[in-house]
mmCIF file of C-alpha atoms in Angstrom:
data_model
loop_
_atom_site.group_PDB
_atom_site.id
_atom_site.type_symbol
_atom_site.label_atom_id
_atom_site.label_comp_id
_atom_site.label_asym_id
_atom_site.label_seq_id
_atom_site.Cartn_x
_atom_site.Cartn_y
_atom_site.Cartn_z
ATOM 1 C CA UNK O 21 73.218 -29.064 88.282
ATOM 2 C CA UNK O 22 73.226 -31.672 85.447
ATOM 3 C CA UNK O 23 73.291 -34.704 88.111
ATOM 4 C CA UNK O 24 71.408 -37.087 89.914
ATOM 5 C CA UNK O 25 70.719 -35.588 93.175
ATOM 6 C CA UNK O 26 69.023 -32.141 94.556
ATOM 7 C CA UNK O 27 71.285 -29.403 95.139
ATOM 8 C CA UNK O 28 70.278 -26.795 97.631
ATOM 9 C CA UNK O 29 71.538 -23.138 96.891
ATOM 10 C CA UNK O 30 74.534 -22.263 99.083
ATOM 11 C CA UNK O 31 76.464 -19.296 99.435
ATOM 12 C CA UNK O 32 79.716 -18.923 97.029
ATOM 13 C CA UNK O 33 82.723 -20.317 98.998
ATOM 14 C CA UNK O 34 86.074 -18.693 99.317
ATOM 15 C CA UNK O 35 88.798 -20.181 97.557
ATOM 16 C CA UNK O 36 90.598 -21.333 100.566
ATOM 17 C CA UNK O 37 88.380 -23.716 102.478
ATOM 18 C CA UNK O 38 90.025 -25.325 105.491
ATOM 19 C CA UNK O 39 91.331 -28.591 104.336
ATOM 20 C CA UNK O 40 91.992 -31.885 105.886
ATOM 21 C CA UNK O 41 94.568 -34.686 105.287
ATOM 22 C CA UNK O 42 95.451 -35.923 101.924
ATOM 23 C CA UNK O 43 93.864 -38.972 100.785
ATOM 24 C CA UNK O 44 97.129 -40.848 99.765
ATOM 25 C CA UNK O 45 97.243 -42.192 103.272
ATOM 26 C CA UNK O 46 93.789 -43.664 102.904
ATOM 27 C CA UNK O 47 93.888 -47.231 102.025
ATOM 28 C CA UNK O 48 90.364 -47.227 100.085
ATOM 29 C CA UNK O 49 91.365 -44.301 97.997
ATOM 30 C CA UNK O 50 94.343 -46.195 96.571
ATOM 31 C CA UNK O 51 92.012 -49.338 96.151
ATOM 32 C CA UNK O 52 89.951 -47.198 94.142
ATOM 33 C CA UNK O 53 92.664 -45.579 92.145
ATOM 34 C CA UNK O 54 93.928 -49.120 91.155
ATOM 35 C CA UNK O 55 90.402 -50.234 90.049
ATOM 36 C CA UNK O 56 89.917 -46.906 88.173
ATOM 37 C CA UNK O 57 93.086 -47.377 86.218
ATOM 38 C CA UNK O 58 92.183 -50.904 85.149
ATOM 39 C CA UNK O 59 88.753 -50.044 84.018
ATOM 40 C CA UNK O 60 90.115 -46.815 82.129
ATOM 41 C CA UNK O 61 93.285 -48.030 80.871
ATOM 42 C CA UNK O 62 95.069 -45.158 82.996
ATOM 43 C CA UNK O 63 98.569 -45.208 84.338
ATOM 44 C CA UNK O 64 98.288 -46.597 87.618
ATOM 45 C CA UNK O 65 100.970 -44.534 89.322
ATOM 46 C CA UNK O 66 99.432 -41.412 87.983
ATOM 47 C CA UNK O 67 95.980 -42.133 89.054
ATOM 48 C CA UNK O 68 97.059 -42.992 92.476
ATOM 49 C CA UNK O 69 99.169 -39.928 92.669
ATOM 50 C CA UNK O 70 96.190 -37.637 91.456
ATOM 51 C CA UNK O 71 93.945 -39.116 93.969
ATOM 52 C CA UNK O 72 96.579 -38.906 96.716
ATOM 53 C CA UNK O 73 96.779 -35.411 96.264
ATOM 54 C CA UNK O 74 93.173 -34.759 96.940
ATOM 55 C CA UNK O 75 92.472 -33.231 100.342
ATOM 56 C CA UNK O 76 89.408 -33.842 102.593
ATOM 57 C CA UNK O 77 87.439 -30.836 102.651
ATOM 58 C CA UNK O 78 85.018 -30.773 106.269
ATOM 59 C CA UNK O 79 82.897 -27.927 104.683
ATOM 60 C CA UNK O 80 81.940 -30.050 101.499
ATOM 61 C CA UNK O 81 80.495 -32.652 103.942
ATOM 62 C CA UNK O 82 78.882 -30.214 105.940
ATOM 63 C CA UNK O 83 77.047 -28.526 103.074
ATOM 64 C CA UNK O 84 75.916 -32.069 102.105
ATOM 65 C CA UNK O 85 74.138 -32.881 105.526
ATOM 66 C CA UNK O 86 70.508 -32.655 104.887
ATOM 67 C CA UNK O 87 68.265 -30.009 106.360
ATOM 68 C CA UNK O 88 66.732 -31.131 109.648
ATOM 69 C CA UNK O 89 63.755 -33.306 109.234
ATOM 70 C CA UNK O 90 60.472 -31.097 109.295
ATOM 71 C CA UNK O 91 62.416 -27.958 107.752
ATOM 72 C CA UNK O 92 59.346 -26.361 105.863
ATOM 73 C CA UNK O 93 60.045 -25.750 102.105
ATOM 74 C CA UNK O 94 58.953 -22.318 100.832
ATOM 75 C CA UNK O 95 58.556 -21.856 97.105
ATOM 76 C CA UNK O 96 58.275 -18.067 97.220
ATOM 77 C CA UNK O 97 61.386 -17.654 99.133
ATOM 78 C CA UNK O 98 63.174 -20.018 96.902
ATOM 79 C CA UNK O 99 62.061 -18.254 93.870
ATOM 80 C CA UNK O 100 63.019 -14.734 95.229
ATOM 81 C CA UNK O 101 66.669 -16.044 95.062
ATOM 82 C CA UNK O 102 66.560 -16.449 91.268
ATOM 83 C CA UNK O 103 63.964 -14.157 89.857
ATOM 84 C CA UNK O 104 65.413 -10.914 90.876
ATOM 85 C CA UNK O 105 66.682 -7.633 88.985
ATOM 86 C CA UNK O 106 70.360 -8.577 88.969
ATOM 87 C CA UNK O 107 69.971 -12.036 87.427
ATOM 88 C CA UNK O 108 67.396 -10.968 84.964
ATOM 89 C CA UNK O 109 69.788 -7.941 83.857
ATOM 90 C CA UNK O 110 72.474 -10.537 83.606
ATOM 91 C CA UNK O 111 70.367 -12.856 81.458
ATOM 92 C CA UNK O 112 69.346 -10.006 79.147
ATOM 93 C CA UNK O 113 72.949 -9.266 78.448
ATOM 94 C CA UNK O 114 73.692 -12.878 77.757
ATOM 95 C CA UNK O 115 70.611 -13.465 75.657
ATOM 96 C CA UNK O 116 71.562 -10.119 73.618
ATOM 97 C CA UNK O 117 75.065 -11.340 73.111
ATOM 98 C CA UNK O 118 74.330 -14.997 72.075
ATOM 99 C CA UNK O 119 71.109 -14.650 70.287
ATOM 100 C CA UNK O 120 72.280 -16.464 67.163
ATOM 101 C CA UNK O 121 73.703 -19.177 68.997
ATOM 102 C CA UNK O 122 70.590 -19.781 71.049
ATOM 103 C CA UNK O 123 68.518 -19.480 67.788
ATOM 104 C CA UNK O 124 70.758 -22.233 66.388
ATOM 105 C CA UNK O 125 70.503 -24.483 69.544
ATOM 106 C CA UNK O 126 66.515 -24.293 69.279
ATOM 107 C CA UNK O 127 66.711 -25.221 65.629
ATOM 108 C CA UNK O 128 69.087 -28.153 66.184
ATOM 109 C CA UNK O 129 67.887 -29.480 69.579
ATOM 110 C CA UNK O 130 64.396 -28.130 69.888
ATOM 111 C CA UNK O 131 64.689 -26.326 73.253
ATOM 112 C CA UNK O 132 63.739 -23.015 73.485
ATOM 113 C CA UNK O 133 66.188 -20.311 74.296
ATOM 114 C CA UNK O 134 64.005 -19.192 77.510
ATOM 115 C CA UNK O 135 65.001 -22.606 79.082
ATOM 116 C CA UNK O 136 68.602 -22.714 78.060
ATOM 117 C CA UNK O 137 68.767 -19.052 79.595
ATOM 118 C CA UNK O 138 66.835 -19.887 82.509
ATOM 119 C CA UNK O 139 69.119 -22.842 83.489
ATOM 120 C CA UNK O 140 72.538 -20.959 82.983
ATOM 121 C CA UNK O 141 71.016 -18.166 85.007
ATOM 122 C CA UNK O 142 69.914 -20.252 88.146
ATOM 123 C CA UNK O 143 73.164 -22.382 87.964
ATOM 124 C CA UNK O 144 75.829 -19.647 87.806
ATOM 125 C CA UNK O 145 74.181 -16.279 86.819
ATOM 126 C CA UNK O 146 75.719 -16.568 83.496
ATOM 127 C CA UNK O 147 79.295 -17.598 84.458
ATOM 128 C CA UNK O 148 79.368 -15.054 87.458
ATOM 129 C CA UNK O 149 79.505 -17.987 90.142
ATOM 130 C CA UNK O 150 80.866 -21.149 88.881
ATOM 131 C CA UNK O 151 82.173 -22.494 92.331
ATOM 132 C CA UNK O 152 85.536 -22.161 93.918
ATOM 133 C CA UNK O 153 86.124 -25.661 95.446
ATOM 134 C CA UNK O 154 88.757 -27.743 93.838
ATOM 135 C CA UNK O 155 86.469 -30.474 91.921
ATOM 136 C CA UNK O 156 89.158 -33.217 92.860
ATOM 137 C CA UNK O 157 88.775 -32.367 96.657
ATOM 138 C CA UNK O 158 85.081 -32.101 96.673
ATOM 139 C CA UNK O 159 84.465 -35.466 94.623
ATOM 140 C CA UNK O 160 87.117 -37.415 96.817
ATOM 141 C CA UNK O 161 85.520 -35.983 100.136
ATOM 142 C CA UNK O 162 82.161 -37.007 98.937
ATOM 143 C CA UNK O 163 83.361 -40.412 97.685
ATOM 144 C CA UNK O 164 85.036 -41.304 100.751
ATOM 145 C CA UNK O 165 83.649 -39.095 103.494
ATOM 146 C CA UNK O 166 80.051 -38.841 102.410
ATOM 147 C CA UNK O 167 78.009 -37.668 105.714
ATOM 148 C CA UNK O 168 76.865 -40.856 107.320
ATOM 149 C CA UNK O 169 73.746 -39.060 108.576
ATOM 150 C CA UNK O 170 72.378 -38.780 105.109
ATOM 151 C CA UNK O 171 69.519 -41.337 104.431
ATOM 152 C CA UNK O 172 71.122 -42.426 101.212
ATOM 153 C CA UNK O 173 74.842 -42.133 102.390
ATOM 154 C CA UNK O 174 76.156 -45.555 100.630
ATOM 155 C CA UNK O 175 74.203 -44.726 97.413
ATOM 156 C CA UNK O 176 75.578 -41.139 97.245
ATOM 157 C CA UNK O 177 79.342 -42.012 97.937
ATOM 158 C CA UNK O 178 78.900 -44.507 95.275
ATOM 159 C CA UNK O 179 77.649 -41.944 92.744
ATOM 160 C CA UNK O 180 80.729 -39.579 93.675
ATOM 161 C CA UNK O 181 83.101 -42.402 93.502
ATOM 162 C CA UNK O 182 81.898 -42.863 89.618
ATOM 163 C CA UNK O 183 82.138 -38.941 89.346
ATOM 164 C CA UNK O 184 85.568 -39.149 90.420
ATOM 165 C CA UNK O 185 86.405 -41.728 88.050
ATOM 166 C CA UNK O 186 84.689 -39.669 85.323
ATOM 167 C CA UNK O 187 86.936 -36.605 86.317
ATOM 168 C CA UNK O 188 90.161 -38.556 85.823
ATOM 169 C CA UNK O 189 88.907 -40.045 82.382
ATOM 170 C CA UNK O 190 88.148 -36.241 81.246
ATOM 171 C CA UNK O 191 91.663 -35.446 82.409
ATOM 172 C CA UNK O 192 93.123 -37.968 80.282
ATOM 173 C CA UNK O 193 90.956 -37.739 77.085
ATOM 174 C CA UNK O 194 89.488 -34.354 77.000
ATOM 175 C CA UNK O 195 92.332 -32.208 78.493
ATOM 176 C CA UNK O 196 90.493 -30.908 81.733
ATOM 177 C CA UNK O 197 93.178 -30.448 84.248
ATOM 178 C CA UNK O 198 91.936 -32.511 87.495
ATOM 179 C CA UNK O 199 94.229 -30.952 89.644
ATOM 180 C CA UNK O 200 93.305 -27.334 89.281
ATOM 181 C CA UNK O 201 89.574 -27.245 87.817
ATOM 182 C CA UNK O 202 87.246 -25.823 90.283
ATOM 183 C CA UNK O 203 83.423 -25.787 90.685
ATOM 184 C CA UNK O 204 80.745 -26.367 93.142
ATOM 185 C CA UNK O 205 80.885 -28.172 96.716
ATOM 186 C CA UNK O 206 79.245 -31.157 94.881
ATOM 187 C CA UNK O 207 81.688 -30.971 91.949
ATOM 188 C CA UNK O 208 79.689 -29.549 89.257
ATOM 189 C CA UNK O 209 81.590 -27.415 86.782
ATOM 190 C CA UNK O 210 81.315 -24.540 84.221
ATOM 191 C CA UNK O 211 78.585 -22.335 83.302
ATOM 192 C CA UNK O 212 76.094 -25.107 83.224
ATOM 193 C CA UNK O 213 77.284 -26.838 86.398
ATOM 194 C CA UNK O 214 77.878 -30.305 84.636
ATOM 195 C CA UNK O 215 78.900 -33.144 86.716
ATOM 196 C CA UNK O 216 81.977 -34.953 85.234
ATOM 197 C CA UNK O 217 79.527 -37.752 84.168
ATOM 198 C CA UNK O 218 77.304 -35.154 82.390
ATOM 199 C CA UNK O 219 80.187 -33.653 80.864
ATOM 200 C CA UNK O 220 81.427 -36.927 79.238
ATOM 201 C CA UNK O 221 77.919 -37.632 78.088
ATOM 202 C CA UNK O 222 76.008 -34.392 76.986
ATOM 203 C CA UNK O 223 78.683 -31.779 76.284
ATOM 204 C CA UNK O 224 79.319 -30.986 72.649
ATOM 205 C CA UNK O 225 81.573 -28.672 70.813
ATOM 206 C CA UNK O 226 78.994 -26.278 69.497
ATOM 207 C CA UNK O 227 81.355 -23.542 68.516
ATOM 208 C CA UNK O 228 83.170 -25.988 66.206
ATOM 209 C CA UNK O 229 86.846 -25.403 67.526
ATOM 210 C CA UNK O 230 87.568 -29.072 68.125
ATOM 211 C CA UNK O 231 87.285 -28.956 71.770
ATOM 212 C CA UNK O 232 84.676 -28.839 74.584
ATOM 213 C CA UNK O 233 84.979 -25.581 76.816
ATOM 214 C CA UNK O 234 82.102 -25.454 79.297
ATOM 215 C CA UNK O 235 83.898 -22.424 81.184
ATOM 216 C CA UNK O 236 84.773 -20.103 78.312
ATOM 217 C CA UNK O 237 82.731 -20.986 75.200
ATOM 218 C CA UNK O 238 79.107 -19.642 75.674
ATOM 219 C CA UNK O 239 78.214 -21.825 72.487
ATOM 220 C CA UNK O 240 79.650 -25.066 73.855
ATOM 221 C CA UNK O 241 77.395 -24.220 77.048
ATOM 222 C CA UNK O 242 74.384 -23.357 75.201
ATOM 223 C CA UNK O 243 74.562 -26.489 72.823
ATOM 224 C CA UNK O 244 75.515 -28.684 75.923
ATOM 225 C CA UNK O 245 72.581 -27.686 77.911
ATOM 226 C CA UNK O 246 70.268 -27.996 74.688
ATOM 227 C CA UNK O 247 71.717 -31.428 74.098
ATOM 228 C CA UNK O 248 71.111 -32.607 77.624
ATOM 229 C CA UNK O 249 67.611 -31.939 77.510
ATOM 230 C CA UNK O 250 67.091 -33.401 73.883
ATOM 231 C CA UNK O 251 68.727 -36.674 75.297
ATOM 232 C CA UNK O 252 66.181 -36.833 78.308
ATOM 233 C CA UNK O 253 63.312 -36.385 75.626
ATOM 234 C CA UNK O 254 62.401 -32.796 75.338
ATOM 235 C CA UNK O 255 59.351 -32.449 73.253
ATOM 236 C CA UNK O 256 59.643 -29.170 71.105
ATOM 237 C CA UNK O 257 56.464 -26.980 71.205
ATOM 238 C CA UNK O 258 55.058 -28.461 74.369
ATOM 239 C CA UNK O 259 54.277 -26.353 77.204
ATOM 240 C CA UNK O 260 55.995 -27.226 80.504
ATOM 241 C CA UNK O 261 52.908 -26.550 82.783
ATOM 242 C CA UNK O 262 49.468 -25.454 83.100
ATOM 243 C CA UNK O 263 47.703 -23.472 85.793
ATOM 244 C CA UNK O 264 45.511 -25.536 87.841
ATOM 245 C CA UNK O 265 42.560 -25.164 90.271
ATOM 246 C CA UNK O 266 40.274 -27.756 92.185
ATOM 247 C CA UNK O 267 36.779 -28.510 92.396
ATOM 248 C CA UNK O 268 36.040 -29.166 96.083
ATOM 249 C CA UNK O 269 33.431 -31.620 95.104
ATOM 250 C CA UNK O 270 35.482 -34.119 93.232
ATOM 251 C CA UNK O 271 38.937 -33.489 94.509
ATOM 252 C CA UNK O 272 40.875 -36.316 95.367
ATOM 253 C CA UNK O 273 44.172 -34.658 96.124
ATOM 254 C CA UNK O 274 46.000 -37.563 97.646
ATOM 255 C CA UNK O 275 45.725 -39.640 94.551
ATOM 256 C CA UNK O 276 46.674 -36.466 92.202
ATOM 257 C CA UNK O 277 49.901 -36.164 94.358
ATOM 258 C CA UNK O 278 50.604 -39.897 94.683
ATOM 259 C CA UNK O 279 53.068 -40.012 91.500
ATOM 260 C CA UNK O 280 54.984 -36.954 92.839
ATOM 261 C CA UNK O 281 56.115 -34.938 89.826
ATOM 262 C CA UNK O 282 56.095 -38.015 87.293
ATOM 263 C CA UNK O 283 53.488 -36.984 84.581
ATOM 264 C CA UNK O 284 51.032 -39.953 84.988
ATOM 265 C CA UNK O 285 47.391 -38.718 84.478
ATOM 266 C CA UNK O 286 45.672 -38.292 80.991
ATOM 267 C CA UNK O 287 43.605 -34.979 80.984
ATOM 268 C CA UNK O 288 40.363 -36.600 81.541
ATOM 269 C CA UNK O 289 41.456 -38.784 84.480
ATOM 270 C CA UNK O 290 43.317 -35.616 86.092
ATOM 271 C CA UNK O 291 40.053 -33.496 85.853
ATOM 272 C CA UNK O 292 37.770 -36.448 87.101
ATOM 273 C CA UNK O 293 40.064 -36.326 90.242
ATOM 274 C CA UNK O 294 39.093 -32.821 90.773
ATOM 275 C CA UNK O 295 41.788 -30.816 88.943
ATOM 276 C CA UNK O 296 40.443 -27.881 87.157
ATOM 277 C CA UNK O 297 42.424 -26.369 83.997
ATOM 278 C CA UNK O 298 41.913 -23.685 81.825
ATOM 279 C CA UNK O 299 41.162 -24.112 78.047
ATOM 280 C CA UNK O 300 44.726 -24.363 76.820
ATOM 281 C CA UNK O 301 45.336 -27.088 79.436
ATOM 282 C CA UNK O 302 42.416 -29.142 78.667
ATOM 283 C CA UNK O 303 43.791 -29.491 75.165
ATOM 284 C CA UNK O 304 46.859 -30.967 76.371
ATOM 285 C CA UNK O 305 47.505 -34.376 74.656
ATOM 286 C CA UNK O 306 50.069 -36.141 77.135
ATOM 287 C CA UNK O 307 50.059 -37.115 80.840
ATOM 288 C CA UNK O 308 50.042 -34.687 83.723
ATOM 289 C CA UNK O 309 51.391 -34.441 87.062
ATOM 290 C CA UNK O 310 50.067 -32.366 90.001
ATOM 291 C CA UNK O 311 52.908 -30.226 91.171
ATOM 292 C CA UNK O 312 52.802 -29.153 94.838
ATOM 293 C CA UNK O 313 55.100 -26.449 96.016
ATOM 294 C CA UNK O 314 55.184 -25.666 99.678
ATOM 295 C CA UNK O 315 55.075 -21.925 101.049
ATOM 296 C CA UNK O 316 56.186 -22.294 104.451
ATOM 297 C CA UNK O 317 53.273 -21.687 106.606
ATOM 298 C CA UNK O 318 51.183 -20.242 103.668
ATOM 299 C CA UNK O 319 49.103 -22.644 101.496
ATOM 300 C CA UNK O 320 51.036 -24.368 98.792
ATOM 301 C CA UNK O 321 51.126 -23.312 95.170
ATOM 302 C CA UNK O 322 49.946 -25.793 92.210
ATOM 303 C CA UNK O 323 50.878 -26.440 88.783
ATOM 304 C CA UNK O 324 50.149 -29.057 86.396
ATOM 305 C CA UNK O 325 53.327 -30.444 85.042
ATOM 306 C CA UNK O 326 53.881 -32.201 81.894
ATOM 307 C CA UNK O 327 56.510 -34.291 80.350
ATOM 308 C CA UNK O 328 58.755 -31.261 79.563
ATOM 309 C CA UNK O 329 58.339 -30.063 83.185
ATOM 310 C CA UNK O 330 59.634 -33.529 84.079
ATOM 311 C CA UNK O 331 62.481 -33.323 81.702
ATOM 312 C CA UNK O 332 63.744 -29.927 83.575
ATOM 313 C CA UNK O 333 63.894 -31.990 87.056
ATOM 314 C CA UNK O 334 66.313 -34.360 85.065
ATOM 315 C CA UNK O 335 68.812 -31.559 85.386
ATOM 316 C CA UNK O 336 67.969 -31.168 89.111
ATOM 317 C CA UNK O 337 65.614 -33.396 90.786
ATOM 318 C CA UNK O 338 63.694 -30.793 92.321
ATOM 319 C CA UNK O 339 60.269 -29.367 91.112
ATOM 320 C CA UNK O 340 61.215 -25.916 92.936
ATOM 321 C CA UNK O 341 64.317 -25.713 90.687
ATOM 322 C CA UNK O 342 62.503 -26.756 87.511
ATOM 323 C CA UNK O 343 59.697 -23.851 87.949
ATOM 324 C CA UNK O 344 62.516 -21.135 88.878
ATOM 325 C CA UNK O 345 64.247 -22.143 85.674
ATOM 326 C CA UNK O 346 60.925 -21.796 83.772
ATOM 327 C CA UNK O 347 60.075 -18.308 85.457
ATOM 328 C CA UNK O 348 63.627 -16.947 85.213
ATOM 329 C CA UNK O 349 63.690 -17.616 81.395
ATOM 330 C CA UNK O 350 60.393 -15.953 81.132
ATOM 331 C CA UNK O 351 61.464 -12.962 83.101
ATOM 332 C CA UNK O 352 64.433 -12.486 81.049
ATOM 333 C CA UNK O 353 62.509 -13.034 77.795
ATOM 334 C CA UNK O 354 60.135 -10.320 78.959
ATOM 335 C CA UNK O 355 62.686 -7.795 80.012
ATOM 336 C CA UNK O 356 64.482 -8.462 76.433
ATOM 337 C CA UNK O 357 61.114 -7.597 74.551
ATOM 338 C CA UNK O 358 60.651 -4.618 76.784
ATOM 339 C CA UNK O 359 63.882 -3.003 77.961
ATOM 340 C CA UNK O 360 63.534 -1.859 81.621
ATOM 341 C CA UNK O 361 60.531 -3.834 82.608
ATOM 342 C CA UNK O 362 59.300 -7.334 82.873
ATOM 343 C CA UNK O 363 55.925 -6.735 83.639
ATOM 344 C CA UNK O 364 54.521 -8.455 80.608
ATOM 345 C CA UNK O 365 56.259 -11.832 82.212
ATOM 346 C CA UNK O 366 53.713 -14.089 84.102
ATOM 347 C CA UNK O 367 52.312 -12.549 87.282
ATOM 348 C CA UNK O 368 54.808 -14.157 89.647
ATOM 349 C CA UNK O 369 57.629 -13.383 87.238
ATOM 350 C CA UNK O 370 56.915 -9.318 87.198
ATOM 351 C CA UNK O 371 60.017 -7.423 88.108
ATOM 352 C CA UNK O 372 61.136 -3.802 87.314
ATOM 353 C CA UNK O 373 64.784 -3.200 86.567
ATOM 354 C CA UNK O 374 66.601 -0.469 88.267
ATOM 355 C CA UNK O 375 67.915 2.452 85.804
ATOM 356 C CA UNK O 376 71.507 0.956 86.109
ATOM 357 C CA UNK O 377 70.449 -2.335 85.144
ATOM 358 C CA UNK O 378 68.401 -1.285 82.541
ATOM 359 C CA UNK O 379 71.402 0.819 81.111
ATOM 360 C CA UNK O 380 73.332 -2.493 81.188
ATOM 361 C CA UNK O 381 70.549 -4.483 79.696
ATOM 362 C CA UNK O 382 70.259 -2.327 76.557
ATOM 363 C CA UNK O 383 73.955 -1.810 75.726
#
């Protein structure tokens, strides 16, 4: 999700979620409506009426409630939700249909097709699951009724008030119908799951028809995802990560993990603290981060993340998400090169497609 918080995968919701009262009766909602109208130069009565038609969705607040403290993360389980035959087969079909557009986006923005395909596949299975919550309701719920149990409730509520404002602005100037558009429980929209602020800032008219459509124009989706990454300083030609091992005699894992996923260590400093890189990694010229991915009760997995790995986490602030995007893109590319098999993908991304999926992928 192109936003500033981490999204946990959730089951697709039905189109008829239990709804609470309208926000027309909430004084704080009307105060915000007046502020938005003044800041954006919008009709005050229209903004009040629109926000007033939003309904509280208890399910949205529930989905935003953080997991209990101590719940173990599991990279292998997380990965299995995304690097799987159905999603890979859909990715092959998408890449085949959009090959020229993906190549054009790579030429314009410098972002590899693999990364763009990986993002769209992880987010919505190439448009199969774009979300069924009315975005107006979801954003209003999170703006005014964000779960108090969240450790950053006040900050998150402020963020979603800003997203609600952006949605109304998009309605006014970009033709996006705030009363009908549907998306995720967090208010993300379209094939790339852009939040309203990301739509306003990063979305581009890549098909040249004079409008931006992230629901029905694959070209606009591809160009917008690529533009997002370029804006966050994607570096063409730089790998996203390297394999990494450890020298027990020199290992200072606490120091290596201290900056989290922010690339901080030059290669010499990285290896001096006990990280072991292969020949390709040793030639890397920029900073690296030791990225730890927990595997439940099993030992963690590790990679050496580059600045491009960090850029992917700007789309969704999660190293698990970033590696899933990377490995899905790799698996789709491998399946595209060798129909029916992705066995030449990285070891963890090896997948064999069923006969049915193979037939679909080669049509």
